[in-house]
Short mmCIF file of C-alpha atoms in Angstrom, two decimals:
data_model
loop_
_atom_site.label_atom_id
_atom_site.label_comp_id
_atom_site.label_asym_id
_atom_site.label_seq_id
_atom_site.Cartn_x
_atom_site.Cartn_y
_atom_site.Cartn_z
CA MET A 1 0.01 0.10 0.18
CA SER A 2 1.76 3.37 -1.38
CA LEU A 3 0.37 6.63 0.06
CA GLY A 4 1.22 7.91 -3.44
CA SER A 5 0.87 11.89 -3.15
CA ASP A 6 -1.26 12.65 -0.32
CA SER A 7 -1.22 15.68 1.30
CA GLY A 8 0.39 16.14 4.63
CA PRO A 9 -3.00 17.62 6.30
CA GLY A 10 -4.85 14.62 5.20
CA ILE A 11 -2.46 12.16 6.76
CA VAL A 12 -2.14 14.12 10.04
CA HIS A 13 -6.08 14.59 10.47
CA SER A 14 -6.01 10.20 9.45
CA LEU A 15 -3.23 9.81 12.08
CA LEU A 16 -5.10 12.21 13.85
CA CYS A 17 -8.54 10.84 14.44
CA HIS A 18 -7.23 7.53 16.08
CA ARG A 19 -5.36 9.12 19.01
CA GLN A 20 -6.25 8.34 22.44
CA GLY A 21 -6.81 10.90 25.08
CA GLY A 22 -4.46 12.60 27.45
CA ASP A 23 -2.47 15.16 26.16
CA SER A 24 -4.49 17.56 24.35
CA GLU A 25 -5.17 17.57 20.47
CA ALA A 26 -3.12 20.54 20.01
CA PHE A 27 0.00 18.53 21.55
CA ALA A 28 -1.21 15.49 19.06
CA ARG A 29 -1.16 17.35 16.25
CA ARG A 30 2.25 18.83 16.13
CA ALA A 31 3.79 15.35 17.90
CA ILE A 32 2.13 13.83 14.30
CA GLN A 33 3.78 16.92 12.08
CA SER A 34 7.28 16.35 13.49
CA LEU A 35 7.27 12.90 12.23
CA LEU A 36 5.96 13.00 9.54
CA ARG A 37 9.05 15.61 8.67
CA LYS A 38 11.48 12.87 9.37
CA LEU A 39 9.55 10.60 7.22
CA LYS A 40 9.50 12.69 4.81
CA GLU A 41 11.96 10.76 2.85
CA LYS A 42 11.02 7.32 3.87
CA ARG A 43 7.69 6.63 2.22
CA ASP A 44 7.63 2.97 2.74
CA GLU A 45 7.89 3.84 6.90
CA LEU A 46 5.32 6.06 7.00
CA ASP A 47 2.72 4.03 4.91
CA ALA A 48 3.57 1.04 7.38
CA LEU A 49 2.80 3.56 10.01
CA VAL A 50 -0.54 4.81 8.49
CA ALA A 51 -1.01 1.31 8.32
CA ALA A 52 -0.09 -0.08 11.50
CA VAL A 53 -2.62 3.19 12.98
CA THR A 54 -5.43 3.33 11.15
CA SER A 55 -5.74 -0.93 11.43
CA GLY A 56 -5.45 -0.83 15.08
CA GLY A 57 -2.43 -3.10 14.95
CA ALA A 58 -4.05 -5.51 12.47
CA GLN A 59 -1.30 -4.38 9.98
CA PRO A 60 1.91 -3.61 12.30
CA GLY A 61 4.30 -3.16 9.40
CA GLN A 62 7.74 -2.35 9.52
CA CYS A 63 10.07 -0.34 12.35
CA VAL A 64 9.07 3.32 11.48
CA THR A 65 12.36 5.54 12.92
CA VAL A 66 13.59 8.12 14.05
CA GLN A 67 17.38 9.19 14.55
CA ARG A 68 18.56 8.63 18.36
CA THR A 69 19.37 11.89 19.77
CA LEU A 70 22.21 12.30 22.69
CA ASP A 71 20.31 11.82 25.64
CA GLY A 72 17.79 9.57 23.75
CA ARG A 73 15.01 11.76 24.14
CA LEU A 74 12.62 13.94 21.70
CA GLN A 75 12.01 17.35 22.53
CA VAL A 76 7.88 18.12 20.87
CA ALA A 77 6.05 21.14 21.68
CA GLY A 78 8.51 22.17 24.44
CA ARG A 79 8.42 18.96 25.98
CA LYS A 80 10.90 16.05 25.91
CA GLY A 81 10.25 12.61 26.05
CA PHE A 82 11.49 9.20 24.79
CA PRO A 83 10.13 9.10 20.91
CA HIS A 84 8.42 5.56 21.09
CA VAL A 85 6.73 6.58 24.49
CA ILE A 86 5.60 9.66 23.37
CA TYR A 87 3.64 7.90 20.50
CA ALA A 88 2.90 4.73 21.63
CA ARG A 89 0.72 7.38 24.59
CA LEU A 90 -0.90 9.00 21.77
CA TRP A 91 -2.12 6.29 19.74
CA ARG A 92 -2.66 3.37 22.06
CA TRP A 93 -2.16 3.51 25.96
CA PRO A 94 -2.64 7.91 27.12
CA ASP A 95 -1.39 6.79 30.74
CA LEU A 96 2.21 5.08 29.91
CA HIS A 97 5.34 5.42 31.93
CA LYS A 98 8.66 4.51 30.24
CA ASN A 99 9.24 1.80 31.76
CA GLU A 100 6.13 -0.22 31.00
CA LEU A 101 7.45 -0.79 27.32
CA LYS A 102 9.12 -3.77 26.00
CA PRO A 103 9.63 -4.27 21.69
CA VAL A 104 7.77 -7.41 19.95
CA GLN A 105 10.65 -9.64 19.03
CA PHE A 106 10.46 -8.60 15.28
CA CYS A 107 11.29 -5.03 16.41
CA GLN A 108 15.21 -4.40 14.94
CA PHE A 109 15.03 -0.72 15.79
CA ALA A 110 13.93 -1.54 19.22
CA PHE A 111 14.34 1.62 22.10
CA ASP A 112 16.45 -0.92 24.14
CA LEU A 113 18.88 -1.97 21.12
CA LYS A 114 20.75 1.54 21.29
CA CYS A 115 20.75 1.59 17.43
CA ASP A 116 21.39 4.52 15.79
CA SER A 117 17.51 4.66 14.69
CA VAL A 118 15.04 4.18 16.93
CA CYS A 119 11.75 2.68 16.06
CA VAL A 120 8.21 4.47 16.98
CA ASN A 121 5.69 2.22 15.80
CA PRO A 122 3.59 1.84 18.55
CA TYR A 123 3.18 -1.62 17.53
CA HIS A 124 6.27 -2.93 17.77
CA TYR A 125 6.16 -2.52 21.03
CA GLU A 126 3.79 -4.54 24.05
CA ARG A 127 2.63 -2.88 27.74
CA VAL A 128 3.82 -5.09 30.52
CA GLY A 129 3.66 -4.18 34.61
CA THR A 130 6.08 -2.16 36.77
CA PRO A 131 8.81 -4.36 37.58
CA ASP A 132 7.46 -5.23 41.67
CA SER A 133 4.04 -6.19 39.89
CA GLY A 134 4.88 -8.85 37.53
CA LEU A 135 1.44 -8.38 35.54
CA SER A 136 0.67 -7.19 32.61
CA ILE A 137 -1.70 -3.51 32.58
CA GLN A 138 -2.80 -4.66 29.40
CA SER A 139 -4.83 -8.01 30.51
CA THR A 140 -6.64 -6.22 33.35
CA VAL A 141 -7.27 -2.44 31.85
CA PRO A 142 -10.03 -2.30 29.16
CA PRO A 143 -8.31 -0.03 26.34
CA PRO A 144 -9.26 3.68 26.07
CA ARG A 145 -12.03 4.17 23.33
CA PRO A 146 -11.07 6.61 20.72
CA VAL A 147 -11.07 10.39 20.98
CA LYS A 148 -12.48 10.48 17.93
CA GLU A 149 -15.42 8.06 18.73
CA GLU A 150 -18.70 9.65 19.17
CA PHE A 151 -21.66 8.90 21.63
CA VAL A 152 -24.43 8.62 18.69
CA HIS A 153 -27.80 9.26 21.11
CA ASP A 154 -26.47 12.56 22.36
CA CYS A 155 -24.45 13.30 18.99
CA VAL A 156 -21.83 14.96 20.97
CA GLN A 157 -17.95 14.87 20.58
CA MET A 158 -15.76 14.11 23.89
CA GLU A 159 -13.15 12.39 25.48
CA LEU A 160 -14.53 8.97 26.36
CA PRO A 161 -12.79 7.02 29.53
CA ALA A 162 -12.33 3.24 29.20
CA ARG A 163 -15.51 1.81 28.92
CA ARG A 164 -16.89 -0.86 31.71
CA GLU A 165 -20.16 -2.77 32.23
CA PRO A 166 -22.91 -0.69 34.07
CA GLY A 167 -22.35 -0.95 37.93
CA ALA A 168 -18.39 -2.33 37.82
CA GLU A 169 -15.83 -0.91 39.60
CA PRO A 170 -13.59 1.26 38.01
CA PRO A 171 -11.07 -0.85 36.97
CA THR A 172 -7.47 -0.49 39.37
CA ARG A 173 -3.82 -0.25 37.86
CA PRO A 174 -1.00 -1.96 39.49
CA HIS A 175 0.80 1.53 39.40
CA ARG A 176 0.45 4.90 40.50
CA ALA A 177 -0.46 7.79 38.08
CA LEU A 178 2.12 10.41 37.55
CA PRO A 179 1.59 13.83 38.58
CA PRO A 180 0.38 16.39 35.90
CA ARG A 181 3.28 17.99 34.52
CA ARG A 182 1.05 20.79 33.56
CA PRO A 183 -2.63 22.48 35.01
CA PRO A 184 -5.45 20.48 33.14
CA GLU A 185 -7.01 22.59 30.02
CA PRO A 186 -10.58 23.76 30.23
CA PRO A 187 -13.15 21.48 28.89
CA ARG A 188 -14.19 21.17 25.38
CA VAL A 189 -17.59 22.68 24.74
CA PRO A 190 -19.48 19.63 23.39
CA ARG A 191 -20.80 20.47 19.66
CA THR A 192 -24.36 19.94 19.90
CA TYR A 193 -27.44 20.22 17.09
CA PRO A 194 -31.16 20.76 17.55
CA ALA A 195 -33.52 17.76 17.99
CA LEU A 196 -34.91 16.34 14.45
CA PRO A 197 -38.47 16.84 13.64
CA MET A 198 -40.51 14.14 14.65
CA VAL A 199 -41.91 12.18 11.46
CA PRO A 200 -44.80 9.32 11.10
CA GLN A 201 -43.06 7.06 9.66
CA GLY A 202 -39.41 6.67 8.76
CA PRO A 203 -38.66 5.45 5.17
CA GLU A 204 -38.91 1.85 4.03
CA PHE A 205 -34.96 2.20 2.60
CA TRP A 206 -32.49 3.55 5.32
CA CYS A 207 -30.13 3.94 1.97
CA SER A 208 -29.64 3.53 -1.65
CA ILE A 209 -26.27 2.68 -3.35
CA ALA A 210 -26.03 3.72 -6.96
CA TYR A 211 -22.45 2.07 -8.70
CA PHE A 212 -20.59 3.22 -11.75
CA GLU A 213 -17.68 3.34 -13.72
CA GLN A 214 -16.44 6.48 -14.77
CA ASP A 215 -19.51 8.53 -15.92
CA VAL A 216 -21.33 5.57 -16.62
CA GLN A 217 -24.13 4.20 -14.29
CA VAL A 218 -23.54 -0.27 -13.91
CA GLY A 219 -26.12 -1.94 -12.94
CA GLU A 220 -29.76 -1.39 -10.96
CA ILE A 221 -29.65 1.04 -7.66
CA PHE A 222 -29.67 -0.93 -4.75
CA LYS A 223 -31.55 -0.54 -2.04
CA VAL A 224 -31.10 -1.70 1.93
CA PRO A 225 -34.04 -1.81 3.63
CA SER A 226 -34.14 -0.25 6.90
CA SER A 227 -34.79 -3.68 8.72
CA CYS A 228 -31.30 -4.20 7.88
CA PRO A 229 -28.71 -1.66 9.38
CA SER A 230 -25.72 -2.63 7.73
CA VAL A 231 -24.78 -3.62 4.62
CA VAL A 232 -21.81 -4.67 2.39
CA VAL A 233 -19.94 -3.82 -0.86
CA ASP A 234 -17.90 -5.97 -2.20
CA GLY A 235 -15.96 -7.46 -5.32
CA TYR A 236 -17.78 -10.96 -5.33
CA VAL A 237 -20.56 -12.19 -7.55
CA ASP A 238 -23.30 -13.21 -4.93
CA PRO A 239 -26.87 -12.36 -6.76
CA SER A 240 -28.97 -13.14 -3.61
CA GLY A 241 -28.66 -9.14 -2.35
CA GLY A 242 -29.71 -9.11 1.44
CA ALA A 243 -27.25 -7.08 2.88
CA ARG A 244 -24.46 -7.84 0.24
CA PHE A 245 -24.32 -5.28 -2.74
CA CYS A 246 -21.69 -7.58 -5.18
CA LEU A 247 -20.23 -5.13 -7.75
CA GLY A 248 -18.36 -8.26 -9.25
CA GLN A 249 -21.38 -9.83 -10.68
CA LEU A 250 -21.90 -6.34 -12.89
CA SER A 251 -21.67 -6.77 -16.54
CA ASN A 252 -20.90 -3.76 -18.87
CA VAL A 253 -19.99 -3.82 -22.57
CA GLN A 254 -18.55 -0.96 -22.35
CA ARG A 255 -16.19 -1.47 -19.23
CA CYS A 256 -12.90 0.11 -20.06
CA ALA A 257 -9.30 -1.67 -19.20
CA ALA A 258 -8.89 0.87 -16.10
CA SER A 259 -12.35 -0.19 -14.80
CA GLU A 260 -11.54 -4.16 -14.84
CA ARG A 261 -8.10 -3.79 -13.54
CA ALA A 262 -9.53 -1.78 -10.48
CA ARG A 263 -12.44 -3.94 -10.39
CA LEU A 264 -9.81 -6.90 -9.84
CA HIS A 265 -8.70 -5.20 -6.55
CA ILE A 266 -11.85 -4.30 -4.20
CA GLY A 267 -12.32 -7.61 -2.69
CA LYS A 268 -13.82 -7.32 0.62
CA GLY A 269 -14.59 -3.56 -0.56
CA VAL A 270 -16.57 -1.48 2.84
CA GLN A 271 -19.02 -2.24 5.35
CA LEU A 272 -21.60 0.79 6.09
CA GLU A 273 -23.76 0.70 9.18
CA ARG A 274 -26.67 2.78 9.99
CA ARG A 275 -26.48 3.71 13.54
CA GLY A 276 -29.25 5.43 15.58
CA GLU A 277 -31.61 7.37 13.20
CA GLY A 278 -29.19 7.98 10.69
CA ASP A 279 -25.18 8.11 11.34
CA VAL A 280 -23.43 6.58 9.08
CA TRP A 281 -19.73 4.53 9.79
CA MET A 282 -18.03 2.86 7.48
CA ARG A 283 -15.43 -0.28 7.98
CA CYS A 284 -12.89 -0.56 4.76
CA ARG A 285 -12.43 -4.60 4.49
CA SER A 286 -10.56 -4.51 1.37
CA ASP A 287 -6.97 -5.06 1.13
CA HIS A 288 -6.08 -1.46 -0.53
CA ALA A 289 -7.63 2.27 0.35
CA VAL A 290 -11.11 3.46 -0.42
CA PHE A 291 -11.37 7.26 -1.25
CA VAL A 292 -14.38 9.26 0.47
CA GLN A 293 -16.16 12.43 -0.10
CA SER A 294 -17.84 13.31 3.08
CA PHE A 295 -19.35 16.79 4.14
CA TYR A 296 -18.97 14.87 7.91
CA LEU A 297 -15.45 14.16 7.50
CA ASP A 298 -14.66 17.66 5.89
CA ARG A 299 -15.85 19.32 8.86
CA GLU A 300 -13.76 17.23 10.98
CA ALA A 301 -10.88 18.06 9.09
CA GLY A 302 -11.66 22.05 9.34
CA ARG A 303 -12.34 22.16 5.53
CA ALA A 304 -15.18 22.94 3.49
CA PRO A 305 -18.09 21.24 2.44
CA GLY A 306 -16.75 19.29 -0.90
CA ASP A 307 -13.27 20.79 -0.69
CA ALA A 308 -11.61 17.27 0.25
CA VAL A 309 -10.91 13.60 -0.85
CA HIS A 310 -10.20 11.31 2.54
CA LYS A 311 -8.12 8.28 1.84
CA VAL A 312 -9.57 5.85 4.10
CA TYR A 313 -7.03 2.80 4.82
CA PRO A 314 -7.31 -0.75 5.28
CA GLY A 315 -9.19 -1.77 8.09
CA ALA A 316 -10.41 1.63 9.59
CA HIS A 317 -13.53 2.15 11.05
CA ILE A 318 -14.45 5.68 10.95
CA LYS A 319 -17.83 7.72 11.13
CA VAL A 320 -18.91 9.46 7.54
CA PHE A 321 -22.56 11.15 7.97
CA ASP A 322 -24.31 12.64 10.34
CA LEU A 323 -27.73 13.37 10.56
CA ARG A 324 -28.13 16.06 13.08
CA GLN A 325 -25.00 18.20 10.88
CA CYS A 326 -26.42 17.44 7.82
CA HIS A 327 -30.10 18.73 9.10
CA ARG A 328 -28.38 21.92 10.51
CA GLN A 329 -26.57 22.77 7.50
CA MET A 330 -30.00 22.37 5.27
CA GLN A 331 -31.34 24.74 8.13
CA GLN A 332 -28.36 27.03 7.82
CA GLN A 333 -29.16 26.91 3.54
CA ALA A 334 -32.99 27.41 4.26
CA ALA A 335 -32.29 30.65 6.61
CA THR A 336 -29.81 32.04 3.45
CA ALA A 337 -32.63 31.34 1.29
CA GLN A 338 -34.99 33.34 3.52
CA ALA A 339 -33.23 36.00 3.99
CA ALA A 340 -32.47 36.33 -0.01
CA ALA A 341 -36.57 35.73 -0.49
CA THR A 342 -36.85 38.92 1.55
CA ALA A 343 -34.58 40.88 -0.15
CA GLN A 344 -36.13 40.35 -3.37
CA ALA A 345 -39.30 41.30 -2.14
CA ALA A 346 -37.70 44.56 -1.00
CA ALA A 347 -36.65 44.67 -4.40
CA VAL A 348 -39.72 44.41 -5.67
CA ALA A 349 -41.17 46.67 -3.83
CA GLY A 350 -38.62 49.26 -5.28
CA SER A 351 -36.69 50.09 -1.94
CA LEU A 352 -33.95 47.93 -3.19
CA PRO A 353 -33.99 48.38 -6.95
CA GLY A 354 -31.56 46.38 -7.96
CA PRO A 355 -28.84 46.63 -11.39
CA GLY A 356 -31.02 44.52 -13.55
CA SER A 357 -34.65 46.42 -12.54
CA VAL A 358 -36.56 48.32 -14.34
CA GLY A 359 -38.55 51.38 -12.67
CA GLY A 360 -38.19 49.61 -9.69
CA ILE A 361 -39.46 46.50 -10.51
CA ALA A 362 -36.92 43.71 -10.40
CA PRO A 363 -37.16 40.67 -12.76
CA ALA A 364 -38.90 37.76 -11.45
CA ILE A 365 -36.22 35.48 -10.08
CA GLY A 366 -36.53 32.06 -8.28
CA LEU A 367 -36.11 32.04 -4.43
CA SER A 368 -33.44 29.10 -4.75
CA VAL A 369 -31.39 31.63 -7.74
CA ALA A 370 -31.69 34.27 -5.33
CA ALA A 371 -30.36 32.49 -2.57
CA GLY A 372 -27.30 30.72 -4.91
CA LEU A 373 -28.82 27.78 -3.73
CA GLY A 374 -30.42 24.74 -5.81
CA VAL A 375 -32.17 21.51 -4.87
CA ASP A 376 -29.59 19.50 -5.58
CA ASP A 377 -27.17 21.40 -3.53
CA LEU A 378 -29.20 20.50 -0.65
CA ARG A 379 -29.47 16.77 -2.30
CA ARG A 380 -25.72 16.59 -2.52
CA LEU A 381 -25.89 16.90 1.66
CA CYS A 382 -27.54 13.60 2.26
CA LEU A 383 -25.23 11.38 0.49
CA VAL A 384 -21.91 9.55 0.09
CA ARG A 385 -19.16 9.54 -2.10
CA LEU A 386 -16.93 7.03 -2.35
CA SER A 387 -14.05 5.49 -4.72
CA PHE A 388 -12.40 2.14 -4.77
CA VAL A 389 -8.68 1.66 -5.69
CA LYS A 390 -8.24 5.21 -7.12
CA GLY A 391 -8.26 9.00 -5.90
CA TRP A 392 -9.32 11.88 -7.38
CA GLY A 393 -8.40 15.82 -7.01
CA PRO A 394 -5.81 17.68 -6.91
CA ASP A 395 -3.42 15.27 -5.77
CA TYR A 396 -4.26 12.89 -8.17
CA PRO A 397 -4.18 12.62 -12.37
CA ARG A 398 -8.08 12.16 -11.82
CA ALA A 399 -10.07 15.87 -11.37
CA SER A 400 -13.62 14.26 -10.33
CA ILE A 401 -14.92 10.88 -8.86
CA THR A 402 -16.65 10.27 -12.49
CA CYS A 403 -12.90 10.10 -13.65
CA THR A 404 -12.32 7.50 -11.37
CA PRO A 405 -12.71 3.81 -12.90
CA CYS A 406 -15.07 2.63 -10.48
CA TRP A 407 -17.08 4.16 -7.29
CA ILE A 408 -20.41 4.26 -5.46
CA GLU A 409 -22.79 6.94 -4.69
CA VAL A 410 -24.77 6.55 -1.54
CA HIS A 411 -27.83 8.07 -1.31
CA LEU A 412 -29.24 8.37 2.67
CA HIS A 413 -33.32 8.11 2.78
CA ARG A 414 -33.78 9.43 6.24
CA ALA A 415 -31.45 12.51 5.72
CA LEU A 416 -33.40 13.26 2.70
CA GLN A 417 -37.06 12.79 4.09
CA LEU A 418 -35.26 16.07 6.31
CA LEU A 419 -34.46 17.68 3.58
CA ASP A 420 -38.29 17.24 1.94
CA HIS A 421 -39.54 18.99 5.13
CA VAL A 422 -36.98 22.29 5.13
CA LEU A 423 -37.88 22.37 1.92
CA HIS A 424 -41.25 22.33 2.47
CA ALA A 425 -40.49 25.02 5.28
CA LEU A 426 -39.20 27.54 3.13
CA PRO A 427 -41.17 30.50 2.22
CA ASP A 428 -42.75 31.00 -1.15
CA ALA A 429 -40.61 32.98 -3.37
CA HIS A 430 -44.38 34.23 -5.50
CA ALA A 431 -46.26 35.04 -1.86
#
């Protein structure tokens, strides 16, 4: 697996999504950026790092090395620490002490080997108990949940503690925690959205999936019943449907050689899972990365909607759609349209003569045009696009997803239902 020409910010965001609690997000970001600079000329090691982190250790890969310093410590954001400990804390154990790590047998540049280079691959180390306890902390303390995991029912992003069963006592740790090095940061304000409008009946299907080869739709649209919360889209040939959409069975007499080659690598494809009323998570089951266009991921990465293509590595499990966020975006667009309608009405009355008006009477234009908004713009909020194997955008030779050899478009029906509600609530431009 190769990162190709992926941009640095995209890789930073991908790795940041897998950080554990502990240090602040600002420190984690600077630590990741520092490491990426050191790996700039080591593409194979960078590939191995991304694969190890995004797969949760399912693909531990090769050593990921940095130059050993004189005292063995690395400085990040004004703080010094042992490099293998810094990154093990970042991606695996936020409460780790340096004397709790031991390398796996196949690690060739482990810190304790005193080589000129030090391996910082977090999955090349195991956590052990303190010398007095002789216990493995991994076996007694459940791993913390990722910072980027959302609490589905409240739709709030927050740092979550380790999972434990209701009524269970908090797990005990066979060591004492070190005192904090600095005052704790103020708590992050959770992001909340208004409640969704009630509907008498939800949609019969929670999503429909269209498959394309370049700009040509191939086969019929595949609909997933609401009674089936997850669906697999793979490259195999089972025609029975149900919870699997097998792209290998679809024929196309105009199929090009690029699509033929890419289809060979879809393999186990992806799994799409509906959570709650309409949030969607995706797991990459293929041996190759997939490329996703998602307004939710754009927002999480601090990008403008539709401005980015997100590379998702094999084994990664990420959220790609948030229903309440989508509904909020719809409402904001509706507010923009309403403001445009008010301005248009004033122009028609002659109080705001525009450059195209005649005698104070503006030409009749649609509300969506006045707001710079069309139904298609809103509809795009309700879908997720995904390309197998090949990416597109400024970092790739393909300008748009319609130039990629094989891709899918997932229409989310609950979101479309909410969009219909929002469109009906828009003021009549001719009222």
